[in-house]
Coordinates of C-alpha atoms and ligand atoms in Angstrom, one line a residue:
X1 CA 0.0 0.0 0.0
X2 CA 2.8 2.1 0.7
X3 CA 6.0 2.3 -1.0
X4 CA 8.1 1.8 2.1
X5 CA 10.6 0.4 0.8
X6 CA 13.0 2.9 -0.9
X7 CA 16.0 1.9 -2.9
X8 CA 19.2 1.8 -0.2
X9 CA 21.2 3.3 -2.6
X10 CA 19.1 6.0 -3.7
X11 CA 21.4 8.7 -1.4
X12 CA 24.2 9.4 -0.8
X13 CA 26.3 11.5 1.6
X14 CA 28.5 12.7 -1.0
X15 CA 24.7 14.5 -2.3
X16 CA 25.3 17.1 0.6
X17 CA 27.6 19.6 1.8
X18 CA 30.9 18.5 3.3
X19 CA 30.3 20.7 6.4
X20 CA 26.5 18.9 7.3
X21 CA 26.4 17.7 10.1
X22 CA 25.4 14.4 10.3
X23 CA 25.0 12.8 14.3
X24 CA 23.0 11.2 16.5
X25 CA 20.8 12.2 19.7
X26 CA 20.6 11.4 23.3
X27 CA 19.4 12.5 26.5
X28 CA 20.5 12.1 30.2
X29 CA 17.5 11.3 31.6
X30 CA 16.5 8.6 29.1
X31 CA 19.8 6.9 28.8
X32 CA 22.0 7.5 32.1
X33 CA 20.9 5.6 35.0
X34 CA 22.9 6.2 38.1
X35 CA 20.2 8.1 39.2
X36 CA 21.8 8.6 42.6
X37 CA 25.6 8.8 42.0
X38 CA 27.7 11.2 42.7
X39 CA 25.9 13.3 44.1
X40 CA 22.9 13.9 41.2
X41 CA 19.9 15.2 43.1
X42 CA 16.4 14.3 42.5
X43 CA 14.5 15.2 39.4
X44 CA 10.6 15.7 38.6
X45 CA 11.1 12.4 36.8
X46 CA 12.9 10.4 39.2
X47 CA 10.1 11.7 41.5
X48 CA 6.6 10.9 38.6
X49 CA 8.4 7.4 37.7
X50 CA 7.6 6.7 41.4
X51 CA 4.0 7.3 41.0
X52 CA 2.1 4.4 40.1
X53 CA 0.4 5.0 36.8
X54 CA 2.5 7.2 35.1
X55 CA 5.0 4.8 33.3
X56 CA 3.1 2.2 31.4
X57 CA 5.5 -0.7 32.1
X58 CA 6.4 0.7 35.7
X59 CA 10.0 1.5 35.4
X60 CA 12.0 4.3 35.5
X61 CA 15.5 6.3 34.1
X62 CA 17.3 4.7 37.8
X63 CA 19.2 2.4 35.4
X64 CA 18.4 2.9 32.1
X65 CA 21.0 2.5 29.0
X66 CA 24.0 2.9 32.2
X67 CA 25.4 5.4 29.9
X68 CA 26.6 6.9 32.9
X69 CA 29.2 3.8 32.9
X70 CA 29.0 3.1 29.8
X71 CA 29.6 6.2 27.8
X72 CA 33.1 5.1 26.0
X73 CA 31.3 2.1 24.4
X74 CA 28.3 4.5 23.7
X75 CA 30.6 7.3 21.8
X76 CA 32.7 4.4 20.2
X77 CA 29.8 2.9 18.7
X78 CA 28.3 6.9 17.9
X79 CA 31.9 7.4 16.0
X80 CA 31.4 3.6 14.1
X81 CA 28.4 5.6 12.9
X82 CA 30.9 8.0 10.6
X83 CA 28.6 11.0 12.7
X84 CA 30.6 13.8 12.8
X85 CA 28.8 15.3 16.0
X86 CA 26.7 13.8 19.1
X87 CA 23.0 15.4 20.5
X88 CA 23.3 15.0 24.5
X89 CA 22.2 16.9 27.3
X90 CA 22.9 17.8 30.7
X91 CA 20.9 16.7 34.0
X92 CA 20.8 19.7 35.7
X93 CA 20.5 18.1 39.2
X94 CA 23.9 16.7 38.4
X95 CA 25.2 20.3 38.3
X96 CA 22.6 21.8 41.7
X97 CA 21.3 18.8 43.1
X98 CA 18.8 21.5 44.6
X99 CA 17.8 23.5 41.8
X100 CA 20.3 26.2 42.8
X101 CA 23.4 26.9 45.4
X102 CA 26.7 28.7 45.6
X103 CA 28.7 26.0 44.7
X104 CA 27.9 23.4 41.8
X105 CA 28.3 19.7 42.5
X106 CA 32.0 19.0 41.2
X107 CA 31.9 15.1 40.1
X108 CA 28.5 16.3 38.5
X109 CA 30.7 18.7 36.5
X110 CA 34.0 16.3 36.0
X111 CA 31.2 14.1 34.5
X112 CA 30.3 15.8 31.8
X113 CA 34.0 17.0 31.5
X114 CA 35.0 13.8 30.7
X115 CA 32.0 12.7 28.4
X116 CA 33.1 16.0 26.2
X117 CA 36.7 15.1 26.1
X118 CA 35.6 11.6 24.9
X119 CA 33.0 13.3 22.4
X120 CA 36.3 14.9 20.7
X121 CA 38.6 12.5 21.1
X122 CA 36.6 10.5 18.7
X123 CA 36.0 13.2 16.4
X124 CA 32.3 14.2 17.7
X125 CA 31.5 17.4 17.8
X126 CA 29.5 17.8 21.4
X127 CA 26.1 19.3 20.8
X128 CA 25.1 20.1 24.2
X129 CA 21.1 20.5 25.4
X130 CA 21.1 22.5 28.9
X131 CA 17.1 21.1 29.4
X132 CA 15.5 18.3 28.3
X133 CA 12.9 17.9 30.9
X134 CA 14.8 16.7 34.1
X135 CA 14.4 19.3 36.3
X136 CA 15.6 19.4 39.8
X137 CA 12.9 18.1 42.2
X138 CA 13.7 21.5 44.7
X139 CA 12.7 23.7 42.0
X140 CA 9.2 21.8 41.2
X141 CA 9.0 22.0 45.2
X142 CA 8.8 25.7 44.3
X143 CA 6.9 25.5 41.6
X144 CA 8.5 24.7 38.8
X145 CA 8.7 26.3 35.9
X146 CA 5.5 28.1 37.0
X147 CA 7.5 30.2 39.3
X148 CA 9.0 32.9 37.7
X149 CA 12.3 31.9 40.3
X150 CA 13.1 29.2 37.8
X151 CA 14.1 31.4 35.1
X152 CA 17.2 32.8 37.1
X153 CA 17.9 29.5 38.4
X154 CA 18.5 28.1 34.9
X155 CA 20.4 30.9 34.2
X156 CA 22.6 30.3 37.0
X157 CA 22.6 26.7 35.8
X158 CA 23.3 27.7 32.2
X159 CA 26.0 30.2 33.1
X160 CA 28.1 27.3 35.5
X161 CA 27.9 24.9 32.5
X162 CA 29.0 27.2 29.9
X163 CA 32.0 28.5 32.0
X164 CA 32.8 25.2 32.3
X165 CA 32.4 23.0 29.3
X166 CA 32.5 26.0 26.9
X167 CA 36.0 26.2 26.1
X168 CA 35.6 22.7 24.3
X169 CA 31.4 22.7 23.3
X170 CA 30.3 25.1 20.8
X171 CA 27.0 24.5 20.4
X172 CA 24.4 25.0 22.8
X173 CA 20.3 23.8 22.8
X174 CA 18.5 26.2 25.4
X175 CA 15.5 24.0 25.4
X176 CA 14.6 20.5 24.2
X177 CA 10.8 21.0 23.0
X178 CA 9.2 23.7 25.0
X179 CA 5.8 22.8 24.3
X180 CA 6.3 19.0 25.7
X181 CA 7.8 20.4 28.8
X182 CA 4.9 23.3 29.3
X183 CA 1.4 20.6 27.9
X184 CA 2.3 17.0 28.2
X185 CA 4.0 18.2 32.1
X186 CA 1.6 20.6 32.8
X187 CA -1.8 20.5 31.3
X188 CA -2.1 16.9 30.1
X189 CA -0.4 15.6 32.8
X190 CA 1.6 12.9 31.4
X191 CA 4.5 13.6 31.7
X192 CA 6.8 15.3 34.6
X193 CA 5.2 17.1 37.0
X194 CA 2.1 15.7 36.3
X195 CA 0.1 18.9 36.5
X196 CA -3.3 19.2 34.6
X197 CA -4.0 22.9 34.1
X198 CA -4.1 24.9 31.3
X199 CA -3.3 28.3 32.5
X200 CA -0.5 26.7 34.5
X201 CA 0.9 25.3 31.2
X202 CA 0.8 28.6 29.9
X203 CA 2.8 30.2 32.5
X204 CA 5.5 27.6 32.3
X205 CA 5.5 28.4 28.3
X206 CA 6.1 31.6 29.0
X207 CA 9.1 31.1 31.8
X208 CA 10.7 28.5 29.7
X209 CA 11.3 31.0 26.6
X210 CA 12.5 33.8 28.9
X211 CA 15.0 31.3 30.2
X212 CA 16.0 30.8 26.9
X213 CA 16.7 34.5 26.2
X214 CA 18.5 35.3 29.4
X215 CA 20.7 32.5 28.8
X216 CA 21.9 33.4 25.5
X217 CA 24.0 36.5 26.9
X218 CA 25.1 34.5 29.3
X219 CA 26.3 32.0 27.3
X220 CA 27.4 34.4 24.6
X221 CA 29.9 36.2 27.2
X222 CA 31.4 33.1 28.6
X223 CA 31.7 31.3 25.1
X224 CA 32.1 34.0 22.7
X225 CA 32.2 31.8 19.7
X226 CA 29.3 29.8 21.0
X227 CA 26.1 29.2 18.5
X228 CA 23.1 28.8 20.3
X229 CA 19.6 27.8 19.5
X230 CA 16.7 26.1 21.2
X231 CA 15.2 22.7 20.0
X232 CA 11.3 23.0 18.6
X233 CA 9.2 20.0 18.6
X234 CA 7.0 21.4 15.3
X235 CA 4.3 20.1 13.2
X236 CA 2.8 20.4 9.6
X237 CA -1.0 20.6 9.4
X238 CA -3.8 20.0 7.5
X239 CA -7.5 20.8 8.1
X240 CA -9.8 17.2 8.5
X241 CA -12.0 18.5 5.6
X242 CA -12.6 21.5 3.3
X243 CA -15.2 23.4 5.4
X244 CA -14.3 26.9 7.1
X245 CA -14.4 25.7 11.0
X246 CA -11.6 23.1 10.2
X247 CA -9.2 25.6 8.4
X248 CA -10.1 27.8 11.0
X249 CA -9.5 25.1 13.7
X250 CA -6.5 24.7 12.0
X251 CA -5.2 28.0 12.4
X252 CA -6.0 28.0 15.9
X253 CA -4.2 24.5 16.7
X254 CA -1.4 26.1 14.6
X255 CA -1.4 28.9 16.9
X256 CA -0.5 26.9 20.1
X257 CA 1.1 24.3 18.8
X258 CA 4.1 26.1 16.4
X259 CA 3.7 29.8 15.9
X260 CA 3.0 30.3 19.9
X261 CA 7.0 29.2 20.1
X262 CA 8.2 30.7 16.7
X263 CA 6.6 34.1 16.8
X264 CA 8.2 35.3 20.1
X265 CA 11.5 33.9 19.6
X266 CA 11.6 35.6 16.1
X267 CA 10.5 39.2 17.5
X268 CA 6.8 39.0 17.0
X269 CA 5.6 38.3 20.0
X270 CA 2.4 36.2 20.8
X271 CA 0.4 35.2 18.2
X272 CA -2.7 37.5 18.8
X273 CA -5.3 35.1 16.9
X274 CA -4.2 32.8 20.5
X275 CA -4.0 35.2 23.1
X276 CA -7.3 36.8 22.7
X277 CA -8.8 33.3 23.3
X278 CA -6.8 32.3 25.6
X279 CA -8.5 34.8 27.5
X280 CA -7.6 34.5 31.2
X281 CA -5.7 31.6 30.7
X282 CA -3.0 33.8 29.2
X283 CA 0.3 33.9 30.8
X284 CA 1.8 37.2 32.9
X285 CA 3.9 38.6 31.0
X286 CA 6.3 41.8 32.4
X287 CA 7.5 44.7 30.4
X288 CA 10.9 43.6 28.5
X289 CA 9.9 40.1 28.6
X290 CA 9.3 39.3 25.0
X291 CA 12.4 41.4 23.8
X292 CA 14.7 39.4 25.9
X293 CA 12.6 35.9 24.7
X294 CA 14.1 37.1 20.8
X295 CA 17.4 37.3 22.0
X296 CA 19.2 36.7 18.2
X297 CA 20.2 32.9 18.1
X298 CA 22.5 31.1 15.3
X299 CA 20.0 28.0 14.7
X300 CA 16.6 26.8 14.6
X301 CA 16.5 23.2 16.3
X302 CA 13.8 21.6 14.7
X303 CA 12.3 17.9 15.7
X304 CA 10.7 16.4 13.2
X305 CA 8.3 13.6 14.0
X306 CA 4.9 13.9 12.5
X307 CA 1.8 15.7 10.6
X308 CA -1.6 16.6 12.6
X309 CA -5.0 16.5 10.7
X310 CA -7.0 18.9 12.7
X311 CA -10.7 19.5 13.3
X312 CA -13.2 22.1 14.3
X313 CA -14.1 20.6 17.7
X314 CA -16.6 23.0 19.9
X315 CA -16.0 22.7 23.6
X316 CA -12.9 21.2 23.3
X317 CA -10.9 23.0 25.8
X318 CA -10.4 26.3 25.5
X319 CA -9.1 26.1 21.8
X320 CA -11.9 24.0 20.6
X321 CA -10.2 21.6 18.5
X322 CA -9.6 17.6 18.0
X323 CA -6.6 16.5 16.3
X324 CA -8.3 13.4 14.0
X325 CA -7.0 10.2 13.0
X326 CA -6.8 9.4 9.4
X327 CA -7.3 6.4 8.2
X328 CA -5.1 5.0 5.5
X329 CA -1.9 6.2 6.5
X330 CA 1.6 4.7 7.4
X331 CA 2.1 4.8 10.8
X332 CA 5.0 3.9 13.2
X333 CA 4.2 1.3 15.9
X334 CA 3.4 4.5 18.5
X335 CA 0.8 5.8 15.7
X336 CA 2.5 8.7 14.3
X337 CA 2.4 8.7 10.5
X338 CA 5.0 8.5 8.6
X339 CA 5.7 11.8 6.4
X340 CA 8.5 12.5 5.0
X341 CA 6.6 14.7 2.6
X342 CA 5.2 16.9 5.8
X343 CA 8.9 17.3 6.9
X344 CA 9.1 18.9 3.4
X345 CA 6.1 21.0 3.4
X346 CA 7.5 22.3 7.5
X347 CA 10.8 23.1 6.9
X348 CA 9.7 26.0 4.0
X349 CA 7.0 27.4 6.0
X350 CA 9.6 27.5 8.3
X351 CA 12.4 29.2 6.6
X352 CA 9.6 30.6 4.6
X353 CA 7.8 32.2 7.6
X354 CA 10.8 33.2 9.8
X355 CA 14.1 33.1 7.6
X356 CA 16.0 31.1 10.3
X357 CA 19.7 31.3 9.2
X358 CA 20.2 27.8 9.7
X359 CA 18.5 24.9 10.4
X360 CA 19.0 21.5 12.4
X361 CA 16.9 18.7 12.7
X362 CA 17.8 18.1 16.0
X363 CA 15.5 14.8 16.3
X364 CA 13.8 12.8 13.9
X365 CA 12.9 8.9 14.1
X366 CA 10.4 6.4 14.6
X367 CA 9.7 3.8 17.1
X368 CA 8.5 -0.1 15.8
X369 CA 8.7 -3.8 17.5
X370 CA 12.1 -4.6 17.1
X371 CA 13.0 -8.7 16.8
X372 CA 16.1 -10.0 17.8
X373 CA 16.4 -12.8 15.5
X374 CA 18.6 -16.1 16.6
X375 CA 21.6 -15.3 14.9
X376 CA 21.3 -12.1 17.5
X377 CA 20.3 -9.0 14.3
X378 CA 17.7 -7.0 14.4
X379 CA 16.4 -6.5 10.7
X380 CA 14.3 -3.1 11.6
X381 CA 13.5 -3.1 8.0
X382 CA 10.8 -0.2 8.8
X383 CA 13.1 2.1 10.7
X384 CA 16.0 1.7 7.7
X385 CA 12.9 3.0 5.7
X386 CA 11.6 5.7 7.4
X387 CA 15.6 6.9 7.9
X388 CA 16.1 6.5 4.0
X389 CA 13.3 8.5 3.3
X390 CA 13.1 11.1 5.7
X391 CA 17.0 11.5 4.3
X392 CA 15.5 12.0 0.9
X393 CA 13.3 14.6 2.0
X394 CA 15.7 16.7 3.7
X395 CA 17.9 16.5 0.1
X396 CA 14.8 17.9 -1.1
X397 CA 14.8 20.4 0.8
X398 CA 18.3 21.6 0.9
X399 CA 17.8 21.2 -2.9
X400 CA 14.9 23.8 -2.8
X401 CA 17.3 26.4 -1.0
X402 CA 16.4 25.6 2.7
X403 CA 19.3 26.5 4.5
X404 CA 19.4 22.8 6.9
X405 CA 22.9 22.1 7.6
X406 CA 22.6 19.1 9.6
X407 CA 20.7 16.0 10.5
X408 CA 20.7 14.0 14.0
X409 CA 18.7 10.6 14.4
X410 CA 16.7 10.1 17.1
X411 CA 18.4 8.2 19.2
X412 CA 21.6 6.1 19.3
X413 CA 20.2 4.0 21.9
X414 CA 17.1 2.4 22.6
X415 CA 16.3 4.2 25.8
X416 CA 13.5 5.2 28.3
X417 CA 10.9 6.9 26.4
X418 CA 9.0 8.4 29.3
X419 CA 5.5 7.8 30.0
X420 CA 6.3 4.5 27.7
X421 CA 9.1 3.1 29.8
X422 CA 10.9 0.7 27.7
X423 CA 8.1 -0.1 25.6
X424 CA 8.9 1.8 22.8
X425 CA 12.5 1.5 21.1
X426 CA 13.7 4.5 18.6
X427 CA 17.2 3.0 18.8
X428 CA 19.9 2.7 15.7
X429 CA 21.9 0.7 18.4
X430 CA 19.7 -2.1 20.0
X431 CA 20.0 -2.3 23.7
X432 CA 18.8 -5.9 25.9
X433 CA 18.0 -3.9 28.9
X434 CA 18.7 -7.1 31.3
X435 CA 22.4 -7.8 29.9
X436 CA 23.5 -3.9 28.6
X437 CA 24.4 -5.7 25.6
X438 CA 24.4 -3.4 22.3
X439 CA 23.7 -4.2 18.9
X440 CA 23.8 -2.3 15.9
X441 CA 20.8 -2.6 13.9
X442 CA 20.0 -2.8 10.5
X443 CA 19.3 0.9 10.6
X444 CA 22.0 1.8 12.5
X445 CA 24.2 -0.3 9.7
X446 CA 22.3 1.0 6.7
X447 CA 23.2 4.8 8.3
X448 CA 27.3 3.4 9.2
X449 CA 27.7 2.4 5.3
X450 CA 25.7 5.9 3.9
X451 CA 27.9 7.9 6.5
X452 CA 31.2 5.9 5.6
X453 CA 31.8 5.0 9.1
X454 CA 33.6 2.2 10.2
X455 CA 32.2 -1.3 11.6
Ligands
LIG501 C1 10.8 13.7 21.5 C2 11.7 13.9 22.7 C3 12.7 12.8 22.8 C4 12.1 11.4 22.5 C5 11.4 11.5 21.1 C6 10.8 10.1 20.7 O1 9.6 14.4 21.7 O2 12.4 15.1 22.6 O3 13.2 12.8 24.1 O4 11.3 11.0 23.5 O5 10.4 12.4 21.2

């Protein structure tokens, strides 16, 4: 029904510039473990994994990938690849166990100190993400992101790391997904905190951009040839039918779910369509805020997973819409269709919209029911697919003038992929959770031969 299966040879890296980058992508909470060593304080995860009910197979991050012991075999196998740079991030309560302090946690730092040196040794050019949704436990104590004492404490955080690690890591992520952090953690409630309220998700929206800005000077002074962007988790969409309400409904799920991130950090502030009705559900926002939330950046970090079909859906919340499922469609084994054609259509209404000078895909994968066969392989025909094609479709679009410069695969590792435990696998490098034992996939080998890397 679909043509899935693309020709292997149909690309090439040689079809794009010698400088992309071309890498892999990680995160500490989903792949560390050592949850409690040296010194890492507690995070909102550690602390909603604990909660019966929020992780569908009732584990955690505490042990994870072991990456935290493991990482030489990790980057070894990320450098078999033939990547050319690595997508990790920092656990902040490695760094302030409590959120904040006068003096950062030492073997938190030495940590990551090392991981870096190992990241160049082997030729990888660290990529570093200051949040991907492990925040310190103390903080959510106080608040969370909600309270507007968050924002300086992530500065604080940000400007420890960067004084630190920036003489050797040039590239900095703000934020991994802002809207993931501010509506699954806070309005849906499904991921860390847990919170279900609206407004409340709003609010942390808001505090997590102005994080963003009043890092980048930070980082900027301490690492003055740093390039900084933040990571979007953005979507292409298309109205369920032809009538007015679902273009309309359209617009509005648009409004919230891309332009509500894009407009402010490209110097246009809230989309107004949104905020008037929001109503009171709209965040506080203080004079100077939004000019310091479109603090210049060097990058757009864009993750790439899926297309919505939207419909006109009165009395659905406060935005009155339903995001429909099609019928008919390739999907991945979580139910995200498969679109290589949306990433297309995205990535110029992107640059189209907002003239980013460069873009990233900082995440893009898929998820299916891996097999480990007896001669130990795992032939993830499907996710050597959706790899291929998505690969075709960002040719397209660098063909069409769209200035993407570089590619990372979501993930390395099979890892913890929150509220799904270890149900779902997005790995190019299999991991048997009971043993640690890794194994390249078919993927992963498919990407190692197209990247020229080294078995
Ligand atoms: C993204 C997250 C990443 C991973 C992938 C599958 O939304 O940034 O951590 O969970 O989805």
């Amino acid at each position: 029904m679909f043509n899935n299966n693309p020709d292997l040879q149909s690309i090439q890296r040689s079809d794009f510039a010698a400088d992309f980058r071309w890498g892999s992508s990680t995160s500490s909470y989903q792949i560390e473990g050592a949850a409690y060593e040296d010194g890492r304080g507690e995070s909102i995860w550690d602390r909603f994994c604990a909660t019966s009910g929020n992780i569908r197979d009732r584990t955690s991050g505490e042990v994870a990938c072991d990456h935290y012991h493991r990482w030489p075999q990790d980057l070894d196998i990320a450098r078999s690849l033939g990547t050319n740079a690595y997508r990790f991030s920092i656990a902040w309560p490695r760094i302030f166990p409590l959120g904040r302090g006068d003096v950062p946690n030492p073997q938190g730092l030495d940590y990551y100190s090392r991981l870096v040196d190992g990241m160049l040794e082997r030729g990888l050019e660290p990529w570093v993400t200051l949040y991907h949704w492990d925040l310190p436990q103390a903080m959510q104590d106080r608040g969370g992101w909600a309270n507007r004492d968050t924002v300086d404490a992530f500065v604080e955080y940000a400007d420890v790391v960067s004084r630190h690690l920036g003489d050797r890591i040039k590239h900095w992520i703000t934020h991994n997904e802002p809207w993931c952090t501010a509506f699954h953690g806070n309005y849906e409630g499904v991921h860390a905190p847990g919170i279900k309220n609206f407004k409340t998700a709003l609010q942390v929206c808001h505090h997590v951009l102005l994080s963003h800005g009043l890092a980048i000077p930070v980082i900027r002074r301490n690492v003055p040839d740093a390039r900084i962007g933040a990571a979007l988790s953005l979507h292409p969409l298309k109205p369920a039918s032809e009538s007015m309400q679902d273009a309309a409904a359209t617009r509005r799920h648009d409004g919230l779910r891309n332009r509500w991130f894009l407009d402010p950090l490209h110097g246009r502030g809230y989309p107004e369509d949104v905020w008037k009705i929001l109503g009171e559900n709209a965040p506080v926002v203080q004079e100077g805020d939004l000019a310091i939330i479109a603090a210049p950046t060097d990058f757009l970090g864009v993750n790439y997973y899926f297309p919505e079909i939207v419909a006109d859906a009165p009395g659905a919340g406060v935005m009155s819409t339903r995001v429909v499922e099609t019928k008919d469609v390739e999907r991945t084994a979580f139910g995200w269709e498969v679109s290589p054609d949306g990433m297309v259509d995205l990535l110029n209404r992107v640059a189209r919209d907002y003239r980013p000078a460069e873009i990233y895909i900082t995440e893009n994968g898929s998820t299916y029911d891996d097999v480990v066969t007896e001669a130990g392989s795992i032939e993830d025909n499907q996710r050597r697919s959706y790899l291929v094609r998505h690969l075709l479709a960002v040719k397209r679009i660098v063909d069409m003038g769209v200035p993407v410069k570089g590619y990372f695969a979501w993930s390395l590792l099979d890892n913890f992929e929150w509220a799904e435990g270890y149900l779902r696998r997005f790995g190019l490098t299999y991991v048997d959770f009971q043993t640690q034992k890794r194994t390249l996939k078919a993927s992963g080998q498919w990407y190692q031969t197209f990247l020229g890397g080294v078995q």
